[in-house]
Amino acid sequence: MPELLARGRTLCTPPLRAAVARLAAPMDTVAAYHFGWIDRDGTPAAGDGGKALRPALALLSAQAVGAPAEAGVPGGVSVELVHNFSLLHDDLMDGDETRRHRATAWTVFGPAQAILVGDALATLGTEVLLDAAVTGGASAADAARAVRLITTATRKLIDGQAMDVAFEQRDAVTVEECLEMEGGKTGALLAAASAIGAVLAGADDRTSDALQRYGHHLGLAFQAVDDLLGIWGATEVTGKPHWGDLRQRKKSLPVAAALAEGGAASRLLAEQLADPEGRGEESEPVLAARAALIEQAGGRSWTQDEARRQHKTALAALDEVPMADEVRERFVALAEFVVVRER
Ligand SMILES: CC(C)=CCC/C(C)=C/CC/C(C)=C/COP(=O)(O)OP(=O)(O)O
């Protein structure tokens, strides 16, 4: 599996760097820091720039329709740019001080630069697709379809994030509401990533739709695992702050499922989440006790099962697309990676 991710990173990093180099100073520096290419003092670094899951999916989707992986590169770069726009803004909104094992960009360069660089990366995500038509990497019609894919996904991602932020202020949400929110904030971009290479290579709508369904359900599985890691993950492995989701009273899937269960632990959890006292400032022991309540009310095991259900639905969508066995095996391997990952 790491080989598939490494290939996505190897093929997409040079054009990603070229896109970032278009930004005016100091935004180019802020972005290079965020991607792990430089340290805060500007010296070259080999930082953790993320798993590069979305580029790997984009390259595979080109291969799914018989094109070389290279045909998916502009798509891989585009989705990675939009993904990193969302991370820069998300860290600021959540007040998170660490990501990928280092200080978040907003804490190093200030909120204004983090906002601007996020905005700029989202815009570059469209530019690189239009470039693909200019350089002849894709036809103008296919580049336009890819632009539609990424802009629609970006809008849905923002919709999902807006729901997530609004849910923090609510005492409870249903599992269905949570799945809708996560389908937006995470599923939409993984759906686009899973089809964008194929679209750039001229795939028909039926193929694109099936690949997007694969990516959407993979995204829901991915987010279910992310929610689990946000509560029970090892912070030294995830590179993210401990208890961040619980401190912010995020209505993640384990929380929504625990609230729906209705037993004694579930009712205690509901009482705590409705109590305005200590909101955002709860101590580690209080948050550890809350994690235990969520587990007692079945939120952890329900979410683990849900990740597997979404994984299964993703694989079923893949069956609708005729493709070479070796490409299918790689899609299956990526899906397995998503549900067993620890970071
Ligand atoms: C508009 C806005 C602010 C939206 C925010 C949306 C958002 C942050 C959704 C969460 C998606 C997610 C699980 C990211 C981690 O991806 P990953 O584990 O693949 O990250 P990596 O690149 O570090 O590996």
Coordinates of N, CA, C and O and ligand atoms in Angstrom, one line a residue, residues 48-54 80 83-87 89-90 93 99-100 157-158 161 185-186 222-223 226 240 341 343, ligand 1:
D48 N 6.3 15.7 6.9 CA 5.2 14.9 6.6 C 4.1 15.7 5.9 O 3.4 16.5 6.5
G49 N 4.1 15.6 4.6 CA 3.2 16.4 3.8 C 1.8 15.7 3.6 O 1.0 16.0 2.8
G50 N 1.6 14.7 4.4 CA 0.3 14.0 4.4 C 0.4 12.6 3.6 O 1.5 12.4 3.0
K51 N -0.6 11.9 3.7 CA -0.6 10.5 3.1 C -0.7 10.5 1.6 O -0.4 9.5 1.0
A52 N -1.1 11.6 1.0 CA -1.3 11.6 -0.5 C -2.3 10.6 -1.0 O -2.1 10.0 -2.1
L53 N -3.3 10.3 -0.2 CA -4.3 9.4 -0.6 C -5.1 9.8 -1.9 O -5.4 9.1 -2.8
R54 N -5.4 11.1 -1.9 CA -6.3 11.7 -3.0 C -5.5 11.6 -4.4 O -6.1 11.2 -5.4
E80 N -5.4 17.6 -4.4 CA -4.5 17.8 -3.2 C -4.5 19.3 -2.8 O -4.4 19.6 -1.7
H83 N -7.8 19.9 -1.0 CA -7.7 19.2 0.3 C -6.9 20.1 1.3 O -7.3 20.3 2.4
N84 N -5.7 20.6 0.8 CA -4.9 21.4 1.7 C -5.4 22.8 2.0 O -5.2 23.3 3.1
F85 N -6.2 23.3 1.1 CA -7.0 24.6 1.4 C -7.9 24.3 2.6 O -7.9 25.0 3.6
S86 N -8.6 23.1 2.5 CA -9.5 22.8 3.6 C -8.8 22.6 4.9 O -9.3 22.9 6.0
L87 N -7.6 22.0 4.9 CA -6.9 21.7 6.1 C -6.4 23.0 6.8 O -6.5 23.2 8.0
H89 N -7.7 26.0 6.5 CA -8.8 26.7 7.1 C -9.4 26.0 8.3 O -9.8 26.6 9.3
D90 N -9.4 24.7 8.2 CA -10.0 23.8 9.3 C -9.2 24.0 10.6 O -9.7 24.2 11.7
M93 N -10.1 27.3 12.1 CA -11.4 27.3 12.7 C -11.5 26.5 14.0 O -12.1 26.9 14.9
R99 N -0.5 19.8 13.3 CA -0.9 18.9 12.2 C 0.3 18.3 11.6 O 1.3 19.0 11.4
R100 N 0.2 17.1 11.2 CA 1.3 16.4 10.6 C 2.6 16.5 11.4 O 3.6 16.8 10.9
L157 N -17.9 20.2 0.1 CA -17.0 20.2 1.2 C -17.2 21.3 2.1 O -17.3 21.2 3.4
I158 N -17.4 22.5 1.5 CA -17.7 23.7 2.4 C -19.1 23.6 3.1 O -19.2 23.9 4.3
Q161 N -18.6 21.3 6.0 CA -17.8 22.0 7.1 C -18.7 22.9 7.8 O -18.7 23.0 9.1
K185 N -18.2 17.0 4.0 CA -16.8 17.5 4.3 C -15.7 16.5 3.9 O -14.6 17.0 3.6
T186 N -16.0 15.2 3.8 CA -14.9 14.3 3.4 C -15.3 13.5 2.2 O -14.4 13.3 1.3
F222 N -13.5 6.5 5.5 CA -12.3 7.2 5.9 C -12.7 8.2 7.1 O -11.9 8.2 8.1
Q223 N -13.8 8.9 7.0 CA -14.2 9.8 8.1 C -14.6 9.1 9.3 O -14.3 9.5 10.4
D226 N -11.4 8.3 10.9 CA -10.9 9.6 11.4 C -11.5 10.0 12.7 O -10.8 10.4 13.6
K240 N -1.9 14.7 15.4 CA -3.0 15.7 15.7 C -3.1 15.9 17.2 O -2.7 15.0 18.0
R341 N -6.1 2.0 8.7 CA -5.0 3.0 9.0 C -5.0 3.4 10.5 O -6.1 3.4 11.1
R343 N -3.2 6.5 11.1 CA -3.0 7.9 11.1 C -3.7 8.6 9.9 O -4.2 7.9 9.0
Ligands
LIG1 C1 -14.0 24.3 4.1 C2 -13.3 23.5 5.1 C3 -12.4 24.3 6.1 C4 -13.4 22.2 5.2 C5 -12.7 21.3 6.1 C6 -13.0 19.9 5.7 C7 -12.2 18.9 6.5 C8 -10.9 19.3 7.2 C9 -12.6 17.6 6.5 C10 -11.9 16.5 7.1 C11 -11.3 15.7 6.1 C12 -10.1 14.9 6.6 C13 -10.5 13.7 7.4 C14 -8.9 15.3 6.4 C15 -7.7 14.5 6.8 O1 -7.3 13.9 5.6 P1 -6.0 13.1 5.5 O2 -5.8 12.2 6.7 O3 -5.9 12.4 4.2 O4 -4.8 14.2 5.6 P2 -3.3 14.1 5.1 O5 -3.2 14.8 3.8 O6 -2.6 14.9 6.2 O7 -2.9 12.7 5.1

